[in-house]
Coordinates of N, CA and C in Angstrom, one line a residue:
X1159 N 59.0 9.9 21.1 CA 58.1 9.0 21.7 C 57.1 9.7 22.6
X1160 N 55.8 9.5 22.4 CA 54.8 10.1 23.2 C 54.7 9.4 24.6
X1161 N 53.9 10.0 25.5 CA 53.8 9.4 26.8 C 52.4 9.1 27.2
X1162 N 52.3 8.2 28.2 CA 51.0 7.8 28.9 C 51.0 8.6 30.2
X1163 N 49.9 9.4 30.3 CA 49.7 10.3 31.5 C 48.6 9.7 32.3
X1164 N 48.7 9.7 33.7 CA 47.6 9.3 34.5 C 47.4 10.5 35.5
X1165 N 46.2 11.1 35.3 CA 45.8 12.2 36.2 C 44.7 11.7 37.1
X1166 N 44.9 11.6 38.4 CA 44.0 11.0 39.3 C 43.6 11.9 40.4
X1167 N 42.5 11.6 41.1 CA 42.1 12.4 42.3 C 40.9 11.8 42.9
X1168 N 40.5 12.2 44.1 CA 39.3 11.7 44.7 C 38.1 12.2 43.9
X1169 N 36.9 11.8 44.3 CA 35.7 12.2 43.6 C 35.6 13.7 43.7
X1170 N 35.1 14.4 42.7 CA 34.8 15.8 42.7 C 36.1 16.6 42.7
X1171 N 37.2 16.1 42.2 CA 38.4 16.8 42.1 C 38.6 17.5 40.7
X1172 N 37.6 17.4 39.9 CA 37.6 18.1 38.6 C 38.3 17.3 37.5
X1173 N 38.3 16.0 37.6 CA 39.0 15.2 36.5 C 38.3 15.4 35.2
X1174 N 37.0 15.2 35.1 CA 36.3 15.4 33.8 C 36.4 16.8 33.2
X1175 N 36.4 17.8 34.1 CA 36.6 19.1 33.7 C 37.9 19.3 33.1
X1176 N 39.0 18.8 33.8 CA 40.3 18.9 33.3 C 40.5 18.2 31.9
X1177 N 39.9 17.1 31.8 CA 39.9 16.3 30.5 C 39.3 17.2 29.4
X1178 N 38.1 17.7 29.6 CA 37.5 18.5 28.6 C 38.3 19.8 28.3
X1179 N 38.9 20.3 29.3 CA 39.8 21.5 29.0 C 41.0 21.1 28.1
X1180 N 41.6 19.9 28.4 CA 42.7 19.4 27.6 C 42.3 19.2 26.2
X1181 N 41.1 18.6 26.0 CA 40.5 18.4 24.6 C 40.4 19.8 23.9
X1182 N 39.8 20.7 24.6 CA 39.6 22.1 24.0 C 40.9 22.7 23.6
X1183 N 42.0 22.5 24.5 CA 43.3 23.1 24.2 C 43.9 22.5 22.9
X1184 N 43.7 21.2 22.7 CA 44.2 20.6 21.5 C 43.4 21.1 20.3
X1185 N 42.1 21.2 20.4 CA 41.3 21.5 19.2 C 41.4 23.0 18.9
X1186 N 41.7 23.8 19.9 CA 41.9 25.3 19.7 C 43.1 25.5 18.7
X1187 N 44.0 24.5 18.8 CA 45.2 24.6 17.9 C 45.1 23.8 16.7
X1188 N 43.8 23.4 16.3 CA 43.5 22.8 15.1 C 43.9 21.3 15.0
X1189 N 44.1 20.7 16.2 CA 44.4 19.3 16.2 C 43.2 18.4 16.6
X1190 N 43.2 17.2 16.0 CA 42.1 16.3 16.2 C 42.4 15.3 17.3
X1191 N 41.5 15.1 18.2 CA 41.7 14.2 19.3 C 40.6 13.2 19.3
X1192 N 40.7 12.1 20.1 CA 39.7 11.1 20.3 C 39.4 11.1 21.8
X1193 N 38.1 11.0 22.1 CA 37.6 10.9 23.5 C 37.0 9.5 23.7
X1194 N 37.3 8.9 24.8 CA 36.8 7.6 25.1 C 36.5 7.4 26.6
X1195 N 35.7 6.4 26.9 CA 35.5 6.1 28.3 C 35.0 4.6 28.4
X1196 N 35.1 3.9 29.5 CA 34.7 2.6 29.6 C 33.1 2.5 29.5
X1197 N 32.6 1.5 28.9 CA 31.2 1.3 28.8 C 30.5 1.2 30.1
X1198 N 31.2 0.6 31.1 CA 30.5 0.4 32.4 C 30.1 1.7 33.1
X1199 N 30.7 2.8 32.7 CA 30.4 4.1 33.2 C 29.1 4.6 32.5
X1200 N 28.0 4.5 33.2 CA 26.7 4.8 32.5 C 26.3 6.2 32.8
X1201 N 27.1 7.0 33.6 CA 26.7 8.4 33.8 C 26.9 9.1 32.5
X1202 N 25.8 9.7 32.0 CA 25.8 10.5 30.8 C 25.8 9.6 29.5
X1203 N 25.5 8.3 29.7 CA 25.5 7.4 28.5 C 26.8 7.5 27.7
X1204 N 26.8 8.0 26.5 CA 28.0 8.1 25.7 C 28.6 9.4 25.8
X1205 N 28.5 10.1 26.9 CA 29.0 11.4 27.1 C 29.9 11.5 28.3
X1206 N 30.9 12.4 28.3 CA 31.6 12.8 29.5 C 30.9 14.0 30.1
X1207 N 30.6 13.9 31.4 CA 29.9 14.9 32.1 C 30.7 15.5 33.2
X1208 N 30.9 16.8 33.1 CA 31.6 17.5 34.2 C 30.6 18.0 35.2
X1209 N 31.0 18.0 36.5 CA 30.1 18.5 37.5 C 29.8 20.0 37.4
X1210 N 30.6 20.7 36.5 CA 30.3 22.1 36.2 C 29.2 22.2 35.2
X1211 N 28.7 21.1 34.6 CA 27.6 21.1 33.7 C 28.1 21.0 32.2
X1212 N 29.4 20.9 32.0 CA 29.8 20.7 30.6 C 29.7 19.3 30.2
X1213 N 29.2 19.0 29.0 CA 29.0 17.7 28.5 C 29.5 17.5 27.1
X1214 N 30.1 16.4 26.8 CA 30.6 16.2 25.4 C 30.5 14.7 25.1
X1215 N 30.1 14.3 23.9 CA 30.0 12.9 23.5 C 31.4 12.4 23.3
X1216 N 31.6 11.1 23.6 CA 32.8 10.4 23.4 C 32.8 9.9 21.9
X1217 N 34.0 9.6 21.4 CA 34.1 9.0 20.1 C 33.9 7.5 20.1
X1218 N 34.3 6.9 21.2 CA 34.0 5.5 21.4 C 34.0 5.1 22.9
X1219 N 33.4 4.0 23.2 CA 33.4 3.4 24.5 C 34.2 2.1 24.5
X1220 N 34.7 1.7 25.7 CA 35.5 0.5 25.8 C 34.8 -0.5 26.6
X1221 N 34.4 -1.6 26.1 CA 33.8 -2.7 26.9 C 34.9 -3.6 27.5
X1222 N 34.5 -4.4 28.5 CA 35.4 -5.2 29.3 C 36.4 -6.0 28.4
X1223 N 35.9 -6.5 27.3 CA 36.6 -7.4 26.4 C 37.4 -6.8 25.3
X1224 N 37.3 -5.5 25.1 CA 37.9 -4.8 24.0 C 39.4 -4.8 24.0
X1225 N 40.0 -4.9 22.8 CA 41.4 -4.7 22.6 C 41.5 -3.2 22.3
X1226 N 41.9 -2.4 23.3 CA 41.9 -1.0 23.2 C 42.7 -0.4 22.0
X1227 N 43.9 -1.1 21.8 CA 44.7 -0.6 20.7 C 44.0 -0.8 19.4
X1228 N 43.4 -2.0 19.2 CA 42.7 -2.3 18.0 C 41.5 -1.3 17.8
X1229 N 40.8 -1.0 18.8 CA 39.7 0.0 18.7 C 40.2 1.3 18.4
X1230 N 41.3 1.7 19.0 CA 41.9 3.0 18.7 C 42.3 3.1 17.3
X1231 N 43.0 2.1 16.8 CA 43.5 2.1 15.4 C 42.3 2.2 14.4
X1232 N 41.2 1.5 14.7 CA 40.0 1.6 13.8 C 39.5 3.0 13.9
X1233 N 39.4 3.6 15.0 CA 38.9 5.0 15.1 C 39.8 6.0 14.5
X1234 N 41.1 5.8 14.6 CA 42.1 6.7 13.9 C 42.0 6.6 12.4
X1235 N 41.7 5.4 11.9 CA 41.6 5.2 10.5 C 40.3 5.9 10.0
X1236 N 39.2 5.8 10.8 CA 38.0 6.5 10.5 C 38.2 8.0 10.4
X1237 N 38.9 8.6 11.4 CA 39.2 10.0 11.4 C 40.0 10.4 10.1
X1238 N 41.0 9.6 9.8 CA 41.9 9.9 8.7 C 41.0 9.9 7.4
X1239 N 40.1 8.9 7.3 CA 39.3 8.7 6.1 C 38.3 9.9 5.9
X1240 N 37.8 10.4 7.0 CA 36.8 11.4 7.0 C 37.4 12.8 6.9
X1241 N 38.5 13.0 7.5 CA 39.1 14.4 7.5 C 40.5 14.5 6.9
X1242 N 41.1 13.4 6.7 CA 42.5 13.5 6.2 C 43.5 13.8 7.3
X1243 N 43.1 14.0 8.5 CA 43.9 14.4 9.6 C 44.3 13.2 10.5
X1244 N 45.4 13.3 11.1 CA 45.9 12.3 12.1 C 45.2 12.6 13.5
X1245 N 45.5 11.7 14.4 CA 45.0 11.9 15.8 C 46.1 12.4 16.7
X1246 N 46.0 13.6 17.3 CA 47.0 14.2 18.1 C 47.1 13.7 19.5
X1247 N 45.9 13.2 20.0 CA 45.9 12.7 21.4 C 44.7 11.8 21.7
X1248 N 44.8 10.9 22.5 CA 43.7 10.1 23.0 C 43.4 10.4 24.5
X1249 N 42.2 10.8 24.8 CA 41.8 11.1 26.2 C 40.8 10.1 26.7
X1250 N 41.1 9.6 27.9 CA 40.2 8.6 28.4 C 39.7 9.0 29.8
X1251 N 38.4 9.0 30.0 CA 37.7 9.4 31.3 C 37.4 8.1 32.0
X1252 N 37.3 8.1 33.3 CA 37.0 7.0 34.2 C 37.9 5.8 33.9
X1253 N 39.2 6.1 33.8 CA 40.2 5.0 33.4 C 40.3 4.0 34.5
X1254 N 39.9 4.2 35.7 CA 39.9 3.2 36.7 C 39.2 1.9 36.4
X1255 N 38.2 2.0 35.5 CA 37.4 0.9 35.1 C 38.0 0.0 34.0
X1256 N 39.1 0.4 33.5 CA 39.8 -0.4 32.5 C 40.5 -1.6 33.2
X1257 N 40.8 -2.6 32.4 CA 41.5 -3.8 32.9 C 43.0 -3.5 32.8
X1258 N 43.8 -4.2 33.5 CA 45.3 -4.1 33.5 C 45.8 -4.2 32.1
X1259 N 45.2 -5.2 31.3 CA 45.7 -5.4 29.9 C 45.3 -4.2 29.0
X1260 N 44.2 -3.6 29.3 CA 43.7 -2.5 28.5 C 44.6 -1.3 28.8
X1261 N 45.1 -1.1 30.0 CA 46.1 -0.1 30.3 C 47.4 -0.3 29.6
X1262 N 47.8 -1.6 29.5 CA 49.0 -1.9 28.8 C 48.8 -1.5 27.3
X1263 N 47.6 -1.6 26.8 CA 47.3 -1.1 25.4 C 47.5 0.4 25.3
X1264 N 47.2 1.1 26.3 CA 47.4 2.6 26.3 C 48.8 2.9 26.2
X1265 N 49.7 2.1 27.0 CA 51.1 2.4 26.9 C 51.6 2.1 25.5
X1266 N 51.1 1.0 24.9 CA 51.5 0.7 23.5 C 51.1 1.8 22.5
X1267 N 49.9 2.4 22.7 CA 49.5 3.5 21.8 C 50.4 4.6 21.9
X1268 N 50.8 5.0 23.2 CA 51.7 6.1 23.4 C 53.1 5.9 22.8
X1269 N 53.6 4.7 23.1 CA 55.0 4.4 22.7 C 55.2 3.9 21.3
X1270 N 54.3 3.0 20.9 CA 54.5 2.4 19.5 C 53.8 3.3 18.5
X1271 N 52.6 3.7 18.8 CA 51.8 4.5 17.8 C 52.2 6.0 17.9
X1272 N 53.0 6.4 18.9 CA 53.4 7.8 19.1 C 52.3 8.8 19.2
X1273 N 51.3 8.4 20.0 CA 50.1 9.3 20.2 C 50.0 9.4 21.8
X1274 N 50.1 10.7 22.3 CA 49.9 10.9 23.7 C 48.6 10.3 24.2
X1275 N 48.6 9.7 25.4 CA 47.4 9.2 26.0 C 47.2 9.9 27.4
X1276 N 46.1 10.6 27.6 CA 45.8 11.2 28.8 C 44.6 10.5 29.5
X1277 N 44.9 9.7 30.6 CA 43.9 8.9 31.3 C 43.6 9.6 32.6
X1278 N 42.3 9.7 32.9 CA 41.8 10.4 34.1 C 41.0 9.4 34.9
X1279 N 41.1 9.4 36.2 CA 40.3 8.5 37.0 C 40.6 8.6 38.5
X1280 N 39.9 7.8 39.3 CA 40.1 7.8 40.7 C 41.1 6.7 41.0
X1281 N 41.8 6.8 42.1 CA 42.8 5.8 42.5 C 42.2 4.6 43.2
X1282 N 41.4 4.9 44.2 CA 40.9 3.8 45.0 C 39.3 3.8 45.1
X1283 N 38.8 2.7 45.5 CA 37.3 2.6 45.7 C 36.9 3.0 47.1
X1284 N 35.7 2.8 47.5 CA 35.2 3.3 48.7 C 35.7 2.5 49.9
X1285 N 36.4 1.4 49.6 CA 37.1 0.6 50.7 C 38.6 0.8 50.7
X1286 N 39.0 1.9 50.0 CA 40.4 2.3 49.9 C 41.3 1.3 49.2
X1287 N 40.7 0.5 48.3 CA 41.4 -0.5 47.5 C 41.5 0.0 46.1
X1288 N 42.7 -0.1 45.5 CA 42.9 0.4 44.1 C 42.1 -0.4 43.1
X1289 N 41.5 0.4 42.2 CA 40.9 -0.2 41.0 C 42.0 -0.9 40.2
X1290 N 41.7 -2.0 39.5 CA 42.7 -2.6 38.6 C 43.3 -1.7 37.6
X1291 N 42.5 -0.9 36.9 CA 43.0 0.1 35.9 C 43.9 1.1 36.5
X1292 N 43.5 1.6 37.7 CA 44.3 2.6 38.4 C 45.6 2.0 38.9
X1293 N 45.6 0.8 39.4 CA 46.8 0.2 39.9 C 47.8 0.1 38.8
X1294 N 47.3 -0.4 37.6 CA 48.3 -0.6 36.5 C 48.8 0.8 36.0
X1295 N 47.9 1.8 35.9 CA 48.4 3.1 35.5 C 49.5 3.6 36.5
X1296 N 49.3 3.4 37.8 CA 50.3 3.9 38.7 C 51.6 3.1 38.5
X1297 N 51.5 1.9 38.0 CA 52.7 1.1 37.8 C 53.5 1.5 36.5
X1298 N 52.8 1.9 35.5 CA 53.5 2.0 34.2 C 53.4 3.3 33.5
X1299 N 52.5 4.3 34.0 CA 52.4 5.5 33.3 C 53.7 6.3 33.3
X1300 N 54.0 7.0 32.3 CA 55.2 7.9 32.2 C 55.1 9.0 33.2
X1301 N 53.9 9.5 33.4 CA 53.7 10.7 34.2 C 52.5 10.6 35.1
X1302 N 52.6 10.9 36.4 CA 51.5 10.8 37.3 C 51.2 12.2 37.9
X1303 N 49.9 12.6 37.9 CA 49.6 13.9 38.4 C 48.3 13.8 39.3
X1304 N 48.4 14.3 40.5 CA 47.3 14.2 41.4 C 46.5 15.5 41.3
X1305 N 45.1 15.4 41.1 CA 44.2 16.5 41.0 C 43.6 16.5 42.4
X1306 N 43.7 17.7 43.1 CA 43.3 17.7 44.5 C 41.9 18.3 44.7
X1307 N 41.3 17.9 45.8 CA 40.0 18.4 46.3 C 40.1 18.4 47.8
X1308 N 39.1 19.0 48.4 CA 39.1 19.1 49.9 C 38.0 18.3 50.5
X1309 N 38.2 17.8 51.7 CA 37.2 17.2 52.5 C 36.3 18.2 53.1
X1310 N 35.2 17.8 53.7 CA 34.3 18.7 54.4 C 34.9 19.4 55.6
X1311 N 36.0 18.9 56.1 CA 36.7 19.5 57.2 C 37.7 20.5 56.8
X1312 N 38.0 20.6 55.5 CA 39.0 21.5 54.9 C 40.3 20.9 54.6
X1313 N 40.6 19.7 55.1 CA 41.8 19.0 54.7 C 41.8 18.4 53.3
X1314 N 42.9 18.0 52.8 CA 43.0 17.4 51.5 C 42.2 16.0 51.5
X1315 N 41.3 15.8 50.6 CA 40.6 14.6 50.5 C 41.4 13.5 49.8
X1316 N 41.4 12.3 50.4 CA 42.2 11.2 49.9 C 41.2 10.0 49.4
X1317 N 40.1 9.9 50.1 CA 39.3 8.7 49.9 C 37.9 9.0 49.4
X1318 N 37.3 8.0 48.8 CA 35.9 8.1 48.3 C 35.0 7.3 49.1
X1319 N 34.2 7.9 50.0 CA 33.3 7.2 50.9 C 31.9 7.0 50.2
X1320 N 31.3 5.9 50.3 CA 30.1 5.6 49.7 C 28.9 5.7 50.7
X1321 N 27.9 6.4 50.2 CA 26.6 6.4 51.0 C 25.5 5.8 50.2
X1322 N 24.8 4.9 50.8 CA 23.6 4.3 50.2 C 22.4 4.7 51.0
X1323 N 21.4 5.3 50.3 CA 20.2 5.8 50.9 C 20.5 6.7 52.1
X1324 N 21.6 7.5 52.0 CA 21.9 8.5 53.1 C 22.9 8.0 54.1
X1325 N 23.2 6.7 54.1 CA 24.1 6.1 55.2 C 25.4 5.7 54.6
X1326 N 26.5 6.0 55.3 CA 27.8 5.5 54.9 C 27.9 4.0 54.9
X1327 N 28.4 3.3 53.9 CA 28.6 1.9 53.9 C 30.1 1.6 53.6
X1328 N 30.6 0.5 54.1 CA 32.0 0.2 53.9 C 32.2 -1.3 53.5
X1329 N 31.1 -1.9 53.0 CA 31.2 -3.2 52.5 C 30.3 -3.3 51.2
X1330 N 30.7 -4.2 50.3 CA 29.9 -4.3 49.1 C 30.8 -4.4 47.8
X1331 N 30.2 -4.5 46.7 CA 30.9 -4.6 45.4 C 31.7 -3.3 45.1
X1332 N 32.8 -3.5 44.4 CA 33.6 -2.3 44.1 C 32.9 -1.3 43.2
X1333 N 32.0 -1.8 42.3 CA 31.2 -0.9 41.5 C 29.8 -1.1 41.9
X1334 N 29.1 -0.1 42.3 CA 27.7 -0.1 42.7 C 26.8 0.3 41.6
X1335 N 26.0 -0.7 41.2 CA 25.0 -0.4 40.1 C 23.6 -0.9 40.6
X1336 N 22.6 0.0 40.7 CA 21.3 -0.4 41.1 C 21.2 -1.0 42.5
X1337 N 21.8 -0.3 43.5 CA 21.7 -0.8 44.8 C 21.2 0.3 45.7
X1338 N 20.2 1.0 45.3 CA 19.6 2.1 46.0 C 20.2 3.4 45.5
X1339 N 20.0 4.5 46.3 CA 20.5 5.8 45.9 C 22.0 5.9 46.4
X1340 N 22.9 5.8 45.5 CA 24.3 5.8 45.8 C 24.9 7.1 45.5
X1341 N 25.6 7.7 46.5 CA 26.4 8.9 46.3 C 27.7 8.7 47.0
X1342 N 28.7 9.5 46.5 CA 30.0 9.4 47.1 C 30.4 10.8 47.7
X1343 N 31.2 10.7 48.8 CA 31.8 11.9 49.4 C 33.3 11.8 49.5
X1344 N 34.0 12.8 49.1 CA 35.4 12.8 49.2 C 35.8 13.1 50.6
X1345 N 36.6 12.3 51.3 CA 37.0 12.5 52.7 C 38.5 12.4 52.9
X1346 N 39.0 13.2 53.9 CA 40.4 13.0 54.3 C 40.5 11.7 55.1
X1347 N 41.7 11.3 55.4 CA 41.9 10.1 56.2 C 41.2 10.1 57.5
X1348 N 41.3 11.3 58.2 CA 40.7 11.4 59.5 C 39.2 11.2 59.5
X1349 N 38.6 11.9 58.6 CA 37.1 11.8 58.5 C 36.6 10.5 58.0
X1350 N 37.4 9.8 57.1 CA 37.1 8.5 56.7 C 37.1 7.5 57.9
X1351 N 38.2 7.6 58.6 CA 38.3 6.7 59.8 C 37.3 6.9 60.8
X1352 N 36.9 8.2 61.0 CA 35.8 8.5 61.9 C 34.5 7.9 61.5
X1353 N 34.2 8.0 60.2 CA 32.9 7.4 59.7 C 32.9 5.9 59.7
X1354 N 34.1 5.3 59.5 CA 34.2 3.8 59.4 C 34.5 3.1 60.7
X1355 N 34.6 3.9 61.8 CA 34.9 3.3 63.1 C 36.3 2.9 63.2
X1356 N 37.2 3.5 62.4 CA 38.6 3.1 62.5 C 39.1 2.1 61.4
X1357 N 38.1 1.6 60.6 CA 38.5 0.6 59.6 C 38.8 1.3 58.3
X1358 N 39.8 0.7 57.6 CA 40.2 1.1 56.3 C 39.5 0.2 55.3
X1359 N 38.2 0.2 55.2 CA 37.4 -0.6 54.3 C 37.8 -2.1 54.4
X1360 N 38.2 -2.6 53.2 CA 38.4 -4.1 53.1 C 39.6 -4.5 54.0
X1361 N 40.5 -3.5 54.3 CA 41.7 -3.8 55.1 C 41.3 -4.1 56.6

């Protein structure tokens, strides 16, 4: 039986880079993989973009209403038809944007279809609240791995602070689209509390 893996970390912890490296490792051994990401992630359109500058197109995107297992099965059939090969692994970027039921589909792909699933994403939003997809992955993934990065002070970063037009903000929608110039900074707990005035976001 294959496994569902969740590899998570704060912003800029190298998640997309690690995903692309895993894809390269499979393909270097002559194995066919599928790359996917949620449609809501508009960075790079249909590509996975590493902050090191490496970019690669995905095989498919996942919309909010998609049955991920059905989409995967269709893509696997396409690969088999075109190449005669099976799929050795499914890799998903920005997995925090999946729904809980779509994460359940990832577990079914790993256990019933016997295809390893490597999901990469962030654990919590800018208010320190878990994304639905991340929460479900933490609950049911066979394997959890934290990818680490550091805060501006040198401590391990835990949280993703949001800045809009240069100022830290601690209220708003979980996903920020078209609300000014939005950037994120990975902070340790101490720096996050300092910037938020002691508040843990929505808490």
